[in-house]
């Protein structure tokens, strides 16, 4: 489907039925798949043949949806995971082991920050966090001999920092490591990180890709552009024999598919964070309207941001699509068609006023979610980021009064009316 425009890919990519086959992607709700001989199945276990034998490793429904996301991002191979967190974890641990190091932009989703700052540290992998607005010199100074990857979010959740892809890609490649980007907020509708130097893209498909708060999931997409063989000693897991598969060398046997094949054959085999076929089916339904929903989210968010910016009780508003925002210019460079449907703001009355305003909303709900059809709010310092101390909160771009507002697809006048009546209560 590479010759089609992205709107067509949202609908058509990934699944092509033959004569007499279902027009809609089927749900292959089966743990296992039948073969007529032991040798046939044995060859699958040895990675000598491609096919399906156990859904923890591969499933036709999941593979079709992964192929669609891969096509949307312009990659060569992709896989689904059970959650965005699993995608974040797998993307790093597929190339890291105890004693390794990664460099991360500090403006991250709280769960990702905790994963990289604390959880993988217990596994022996250390992360250095850098201000996404740091100089090239500061960024390069964060690298070590054992650095294996650079990680950042295209639009940070909830700081709404737009990552300077070219700066981070240049540093990563100068040090011989891949650049991994979480493109959840921008989606491939608004941003294509591979075109700006990213090597691997991940998603929490739970957000805009699903779009209906119906199913949790994640995805990892490989561009196929990073040359693992050129840095063979650094990435031995990909370039030297894997004894758990009779000495297969992933880069030699699978070429540009090496990274995703290893993540599936090793990590998914051993850790099992598979997305269910039912969830993959629902995700596909969301993907079919992604190109229609994302522009409306952005349009509504910009209207709400302009309204809040002029309100007398509002102290500040962050939205990269708003002129005057610190990241407006980077947004115009990397995602000129729009950024996302999420904005943040704070009230002149501080943290207490922000919480009271949220509690006074009627239609807009307080939920631990973001980026679906329904408008919702969250107070990160009290909710998603509450495990972080004040220093970590500031590094992640989370002020105490910050309200994260995920602007939905309702009529924008109704959204603003609800916000207005809530502000009157403050």
Coordinates of C-alpha atoms in Angstrom, one line a residue:
X1 CA 0.0 0.0 0.0
X2 CA 3.1 2.3 0.0
X3 CA 1.8 4.2 -3.1
X4 CA -1.4 5.2 -1.5
X5 CA -2.0 8.3 0.5
X6 CA -2.3 8.0 4.3
X7 CA -6.1 8.3 4.4
X8 CA -6.4 5.3 2.1
X9 CA -3.8 3.4 4.2
X10 CA -5.9 3.9 7.4
X11 CA -8.7 2.0 5.7
X12 CA -7.0 -0.4 3.3
X13 CA -3.6 -1.4 4.6
X14 CA -2.7 -4.6 6.5
X15 CA -5.4 -6.9 5.3
X16 CA -6.2 -7.9 1.7
X17 CA -8.9 -10.6 1.4
X18 CA -8.9 -13.1 -1.4
X19 CA -11.9 -14.3 -3.3
X20 CA -14.6 -15.5 -1.0
X21 CA -12.8 -14.4 2.2
X22 CA -14.2 -12.0 4.8
X23 CA -14.2 -8.3 3.6
X24 CA -13.6 -7.2 7.2
X25 CA -10.5 -8.3 9.1
X26 CA -11.5 -11.5 11.1
X27 CA -10.8 -12.0 14.7
X28 CA -8.5 -15.1 14.9
X29 CA -9.6 -15.9 18.5
X30 CA -7.4 -19.0 18.8
X31 CA -4.4 -19.8 20.9
X32 CA -3.1 -22.4 18.6
X33 CA -2.9 -23.4 14.9
X34 CA -3.0 -26.9 13.4
X35 CA -0.3 -28.6 11.3
X36 CA -0.2 -32.0 9.6
X37 CA 3.3 -33.0 10.6
X38 CA 5.7 -32.6 13.5
X39 CA 8.4 -31.4 11.1
X40 CA 6.3 -28.5 9.8
X41 CA 5.8 -27.2 13.3
X42 CA 9.4 -27.8 14.2
X43 CA 10.5 -25.6 11.4
X44 CA 8.3 -22.8 12.8
X45 CA 9.9 -23.1 16.2
X46 CA 13.4 -22.9 14.6
X47 CA 12.4 -19.8 12.7
X48 CA 13.1 -21.7 9.4
X49 CA 9.5 -21.1 8.1
X50 CA 7.1 -18.3 8.7
X51 CA 3.6 -19.1 9.9
X52 CA 1.4 -19.3 13.0
X53 CA 1.6 -21.8 15.8
X54 CA 0.9 -20.0 19.0
X55 CA -0.7 -16.6 19.5
X56 CA 1.8 -15.4 22.1
X57 CA 4.2 -15.1 19.3
X58 CA 2.1 -14.4 16.2
X59 CA -1.6 -14.1 15.3
X60 CA -3.1 -13.2 11.9
X61 CA -5.4 -10.5 13.3
X62 CA -2.5 -8.9 15.2
X63 CA -0.1 -9.1 12.3
X64 CA -2.6 -7.4 9.9
X65 CA -3.1 -4.5 12.3
X66 CA 0.7 -4.3 12.9
X67 CA 1.2 -4.2 9.1
X68 CA -1.3 -1.3 8.9
X69 CA 0.5 0.7 11.5
X70 CA 3.8 -0.1 9.9
X71 CA 2.6 1.2 6.6
X72 CA 1.2 4.4 8.2
X73 CA 4.6 5.1 9.7
X74 CA 6.6 4.1 6.7
X75 CA 8.5 1.3 8.3
X76 CA 9.6 -2.2 7.3
X77 CA 8.3 -4.3 10.2
X78 CA 6.1 -3.9 13.2
X79 CA 4.6 -5.7 16.2
X80 CA 1.8 -5.2 18.6
X81 CA 2.2 -5.3 22.4
X82 CA -0.3 -5.5 25.2
X83 CA 0.1 -1.8 26.2
X84 CA 2.1 1.3 25.4
X85 CA 4.2 0.6 28.5
X86 CA 5.1 -2.8 27.1
X87 CA 6.2 -1.2 23.8
X88 CA 8.4 1.3 25.7
X89 CA 10.0 -1.6 27.6
X90 CA 10.5 -3.9 24.7
X91 CA 11.9 -1.2 22.4
X92 CA 14.7 -0.6 24.9
X93 CA 15.3 -4.1 26.3
X94 CA 15.5 -5.6 22.8
X95 CA 18.9 -4.0 22.4
X96 CA 20.0 -3.4 26.1
X97 CA 21.1 -5.7 28.8
X98 CA 22.6 -5.3 32.3
X99 CA 25.5 -2.8 32.2
X100 CA 24.0 -0.7 29.4
X101 CA 22.9 2.9 29.3
X102 CA 20.3 5.0 27.4
X103 CA 19.8 8.8 26.9
X104 CA 16.3 10.1 27.3
X105 CA 14.6 13.5 26.8
X106 CA 13.4 14.3 30.3
X107 CA 9.9 15.5 29.2
X108 CA 8.2 12.1 29.3
X109 CA 4.9 10.5 30.3
X110 CA 5.2 9.7 34.0
X111 CA 4.9 6.0 33.6
X112 CA 7.7 6.0 31.0
X113 CA 9.9 8.1 33.2
X114 CA 9.4 5.7 36.1
X115 CA 10.1 2.7 33.8
X116 CA 13.4 4.1 32.6
X117 CA 14.5 5.9 35.8
X118 CA 13.7 3.2 38.2
X119 CA 12.5 -0.2 36.9
X120 CA 15.1 -0.9 34.2
X121 CA 17.7 0.4 36.6
X122 CA 16.9 -2.6 38.8
X123 CA 17.7 -4.7 35.7
X124 CA 21.1 -3.0 35.3
X125 CA 20.2 -0.5 32.6
X126 CA 20.8 3.1 33.5
X127 CA 19.1 6.2 32.0
X128 CA 20.4 9.7 31.7
X129 CA 17.7 12.4 31.3
X130 CA 18.4 15.5 29.3
X131 CA 16.4 18.7 28.9
X132 CA 14.8 18.4 25.4
X133 CA 15.8 22.0 24.8
X134 CA 19.4 21.4 25.7
X135 CA 22.3 22.4 23.4
X136 CA 23.9 19.9 21.1
X137 CA 27.0 20.1 23.3
X138 CA 25.0 19.2 26.4
X139 CA 23.2 16.4 24.6
X140 CA 26.4 14.8 23.3
X141 CA 27.8 15.1 26.8
X142 CA 25.2 12.7 28.1
X143 CA 26.5 9.8 26.0
X144 CA 28.8 7.0 27.4
X145 CA 30.7 4.1 25.9
X146 CA 27.9 1.8 26.9
X147 CA 25.0 4.0 25.6
X148 CA 22.7 1.9 23.4
X149 CA 19.8 4.1 22.5
X150 CA 18.3 7.6 22.5
X151 CA 14.6 8.0 23.4
X152 CA 12.1 10.8 23.3
X153 CA 8.4 11.6 22.7
X154 CA 7.3 13.5 19.5
X155 CA 5.0 15.6 21.7
X156 CA 5.6 15.0 25.4
X157 CA 2.8 13.9 27.7
X158 CA 1.8 16.1 29.5
X159 CA 4.5 18.8 29.0
X160 CA 3.6 19.2 25.3
X161 CA 7.2 19.8 24.4
X162 CA 7.8 19.2 20.7
X163 CA 11.0 17.2 20.2
X164 CA 13.6 18.5 17.9
X165 CA 14.0 15.3 15.9
X166 CA 17.0 16.4 13.8
X167 CA 19.0 17.4 16.9
X168 CA 18.4 14.2 18.7
X169 CA 18.8 12.0 15.6
X170 CA 22.1 13.7 14.8
X171 CA 23.5 13.0 18.3
X172 CA 22.2 9.4 18.3
X173 CA 23.8 8.6 15.0
X174 CA 27.0 10.4 15.8
X175 CA 27.4 7.9 18.7
X176 CA 26.3 4.9 16.7
X177 CA 23.0 4.2 18.4
X178 CA 19.3 4.2 17.2
X179 CA 16.9 7.0 17.9
X180 CA 13.6 5.8 19.3
X181 CA 10.5 8.0 19.3
X182 CA 7.1 7.6 21.0
X183 CA 4.7 9.1 18.4
X184 CA 1.5 8.5 20.4
X185 CA 0.3 12.1 20.6
X186 CA 1.1 13.3 17.1
X187 CA 0.2 10.0 15.4
X188 CA 1.4 9.3 11.8
X189 CA -1.4 11.6 10.6
X190 CA 0.5 14.6 11.9
X191 CA 4.1 13.5 12.1
X192 CA 6.3 10.9 10.5
X193 CA 9.4 10.6 12.7
X194 CA 11.3 8.3 10.2
X195 CA 11.4 11.2 7.8
X196 CA 13.3 13.3 10.4
X197 CA 15.9 10.7 11.4
X198 CA 14.1 8.4 13.9
X199 CA 15.0 4.7 13.6
X200 CA 12.3 3.1 15.7
X201 CA 8.8 4.4 16.5
X202 CA 6.5 3.2 19.3
X203 CA 2.9 4.0 20.1
X204 CA 0.5 3.6 22.9
X205 CA -2.3 2.5 20.6
X206 CA -4.7 2.9 23.6
X207 CA -4.8 6.7 22.7
X208 CA -5.7 8.2 19.3
X209 CA -5.2 5.0 17.3
X210 CA -8.0 3.2 19.2
X211 CA -9.7 6.6 19.8
X212 CA -12.6 5.2 21.8
X213 CA -11.1 4.2 25.2
X214 CA -12.1 0.6 24.3
X215 CA -8.8 -1.3 24.4
X216 CA -5.3 -1.0 25.8
X217 CA -2.4 -1.7 23.4
X218 CA 1.0 -0.8 22.0
X219 CA 3.0 -1.0 18.9
X220 CA 6.7 -0.9 17.8
X221 CA 7.7 0.0 14.2
X222 CA 11.2 -0.4 12.8
X223 CA 12.3 1.9 9.9
X224 CA 14.9 -0.6 8.8
X225 CA 17.3 2.3 8.4
X226 CA 19.7 1.6 11.3
X227 CA 22.7 -0.5 10.4
X228 CA 23.1 -2.9 13.3
X229 CA 26.0 -4.7 11.5
X230 CA 28.0 -1.5 11.4
X231 CA 28.0 -1.5 15.2
X232 CA 28.0 -5.3 15.6
X233 CA 29.9 -5.4 18.9
X234 CA 27.5 -2.9 20.5
X235 CA 24.4 -4.8 19.4
X236 CA 25.6 -8.4 19.8
X237 CA 22.1 -9.6 20.4
X238 CA 21.2 -8.9 16.8
X239 CA 24.6 -9.6 15.1
X240 CA 25.9 -12.8 16.9
X241 CA 24.3 -16.2 17.2
X242 CA 21.3 -16.7 19.4
X243 CA 21.8 -20.1 21.0
X244 CA 18.1 -20.3 22.0
X245 CA 17.4 -20.6 18.2
X246 CA 20.2 -22.9 17.2
X247 CA 22.7 -20.1 16.5
X248 CA 20.5 -17.9 14.3
X249 CA 22.1 -14.4 13.6
X250 CA 19.1 -12.1 13.2
X251 CA 20.7 -9.5 11.0
X252 CA 22.0 -12.2 8.6
X253 CA 18.8 -14.2 8.4
X254 CA 16.2 -11.5 8.6
X255 CA 17.9 -8.4 7.2
X256 CA 15.8 -5.3 7.8
X257 CA 13.3 -7.3 9.8
X258 CA 16.0 -8.3 12.4
X259 CA 14.9 -6.0 15.2
X260 CA 11.2 -6.9 15.2
X261 CA 11.9 -10.6 14.6
X262 CA 14.2 -10.6 17.7
X263 CA 11.7 -8.7 19.8
X264 CA 9.0 -11.2 18.9
X265 CA 11.1 -14.4 19.0
X266 CA 12.9 -13.5 22.3
X267 CA 11.0 -10.9 24.3
X268 CA 7.5 -11.8 23.4
X269 CA 8.3 -15.5 23.8
X270 CA 9.8 -15.0 27.3
X271 CA 7.7 -12.1 28.6
X272 CA 4.4 -12.6 26.8
X273 CA 3.0 -9.1 26.6
X274 CA 0.8 -9.9 23.6
X275 CA -2.1 -7.8 22.5
X276 CA -5.3 -9.9 22.4
X277 CA -6.8 -10.5 18.9
X278 CA -10.1 -9.0 20.1
X279 CA -8.3 -5.8 21.1
X280 CA -6.4 -5.8 17.8
X281 CA -9.7 -6.0 16.0
X282 CA -11.1 -3.0 17.9
X283 CA -7.9 -1.1 17.3
X284 CA -8.2 -1.7 13.6
X285 CA -11.7 -0.1 13.7
X286 CA -10.2 2.9 15.3
X287 CA -7.4 3.1 12.7
X288 CA -10.0 3.2 9.9
X289 CA -11.1 6.7 11.1
X290 CA -7.8 8.0 12.5
X291 CA -7.4 10.4 9.5
X292 CA -10.8 11.9 10.2
X293 CA -10.6 12.1 13.9
X294 CA -7.1 13.6 14.4
X295 CA -7.8 16.9 12.5
X296 CA -11.0 17.4 14.4
X297 CA -9.2 16.9 17.7
X298 CA -6.7 19.5 16.7
X299 CA -9.3 21.9 15.5
X300 CA -11.2 21.7 18.7
X301 CA -8.1 21.9 20.9
X302 CA -6.9 25.0 19.1
X303 CA -10.3 26.7 19.6
X304 CA -10.3 25.8 23.3
X305 CA -6.7 26.9 23.8
X306 CA -7.5 30.4 22.3
X307 CA -10.5 30.7 24.6
X308 CA -8.5 29.8 27.7
X309 CA -5.7 32.1 26.8
X310 CA -8.0 35.1 26.9
X311 CA -9.8 34.0 30.2
X312 CA -9.1 36.2 33.2
X313 CA -8.8 33.3 35.6
X314 CA -6.3 31.4 33.5
X315 CA -2.6 32.0 34.3
X316 CA -1.1 30.1 31.4
X317 CA -1.9 27.8 28.5
X318 CA 0.4 25.4 26.7
X319 CA -0.5 24.1 23.2
X320 CA 2.1 23.8 20.5
X321 CA -0.5 24.6 17.8
X322 CA -1.1 28.0 19.4
X323 CA 0.9 31.0 18.1
X324 CA 3.2 32.3 20.7
X325 CA 3.7 28.9 22.3
X326 CA 7.3 28.1 23.0
X327 CA 7.1 25.0 20.7
X328 CA 5.0 26.6 18.0
X329 CA 7.9 26.9 15.5
X330 CA 9.1 23.3 16.1
X331 CA 5.5 22.2 15.6
X332 CA 5.2 24.0 12.3
X333 CA 8.5 22.4 11.2
X334 CA 7.8 18.8 12.1
X335 CA 4.0 18.6 12.1
X336 CA 2.6 21.5 10.0
X337 CA -0.8 19.9 9.6
X338 CA -1.5 19.9 13.3
X339 CA 0.0 18.7 16.6
X340 CA -2.5 16.9 18.8
X341 CA -5.8 17.3 20.7
X342 CA -4.2 17.8 24.2
X343 CA -3.5 21.1 25.9
X344 CA -2.4 22.0 29.4
X345 CA -3.2 25.1 31.5
X346 CA -3.1 26.4 35.0
X347 CA -5.3 28.9 37.0
X348 CA -4.2 32.0 38.8
X349 CA -5.5 30.5 42.0
X350 CA -2.8 27.7 41.8
X351 CA -3.2 24.0 42.5
X352 CA -6.3 24.3 44.7
X353 CA -8.1 26.3 42.1
X354 CA -7.2 23.9 39.4
X355 CA -8.5 21.0 41.4
X356 CA -11.7 22.8 42.2
X357 CA -12.3 23.8 38.6
X358 CA -11.9 20.1 37.5
X359 CA -14.3 18.9 40.2
X360 CA -16.9 21.4 38.9
X361 CA -16.9 20.1 35.3
X362 CA -20.1 18.3 34.2
X363 CA -19.6 16.9 30.7
X364 CA -15.8 16.8 30.7
X365 CA -14.8 13.9 32.8
X366 CA -11.9 13.3 35.2
X367 CA -10.3 10.1 34.0
X368 CA -6.9 8.4 33.8
X369 CA -6.8 8.5 30.1
X370 CA -6.2 10.8 27.2
X371 CA -6.8 11.1 23.5
X372 CA -10.2 9.5 22.8
X373 CA -13.4 10.8 21.4
X374 CA -14.6 12.2 24.8
X375 CA -13.2 15.3 26.4
X376 CA -11.4 14.6 29.7
X377 CA -9.1 16.2 32.2
X378 CA -6.5 15.0 34.6
X379 CA -4.3 16.6 37.3
X380 CA -0.9 14.9 36.6
X381 CA 0.7 15.9 39.9
X382 CA -2.1 14.2 41.8
X383 CA -2.6 11.3 39.4
X384 CA -0.3 9.9 36.6
X385 CA 2.8 11.6 38.0
X386 CA 2.1 11.3 41.7
X387 CA 5.0 8.8 42.2
X388 CA 7.5 11.5 41.2
X389 CA 9.1 14.0 43.6
X390 CA 9.1 17.7 43.0
X391 CA 12.4 17.7 41.2
X392 CA 11.3 14.9 38.9
X393 CA 8.0 16.7 38.3
X394 CA 9.8 19.8 37.1
X395 CA 12.2 17.8 34.9
X396 CA 9.1 16.2 33.3
X397 CA 7.5 19.6 32.7
X398 CA 4.7 19.1 35.2
X399 CA 3.8 22.2 37.3
X400 CA 1.7 21.7 40.5
X401 CA -1.3 23.5 39.0
X402 CA -1.1 21.8 35.6
X403 CA -4.4 20.5 34.2
X404 CA -4.1 18.2 31.2
X405 CA -7.1 18.7 29.0
X406 CA -7.7 16.1 26.3
X407 CA -10.1 17.9 23.9
X408 CA -12.6 15.5 22.4
X409 CA -14.8 15.4 19.3
X410 CA -17.9 16.9 20.9
X411 CA -19.2 20.3 19.5
X412 CA -16.6 22.7 20.6
X413 CA -19.2 25.2 21.9
X414 CA -20.5 22.6 24.3
X415 CA -16.9 21.9 25.5
X416 CA -16.2 25.6 26.1
X417 CA -19.6 26.1 27.8
X418 CA -18.7 23.3 30.4
X419 CA -15.3 24.8 31.0
X420 CA -16.9 28.3 31.4
X421 CA -19.4 27.1 34.1
X422 CA -16.6 25.3 35.9
X423 CA -14.4 28.4 36.0
X424 CA -17.2 30.4 37.5
X425 CA -17.1 28.1 40.5
X426 CA -13.4 29.0 41.2

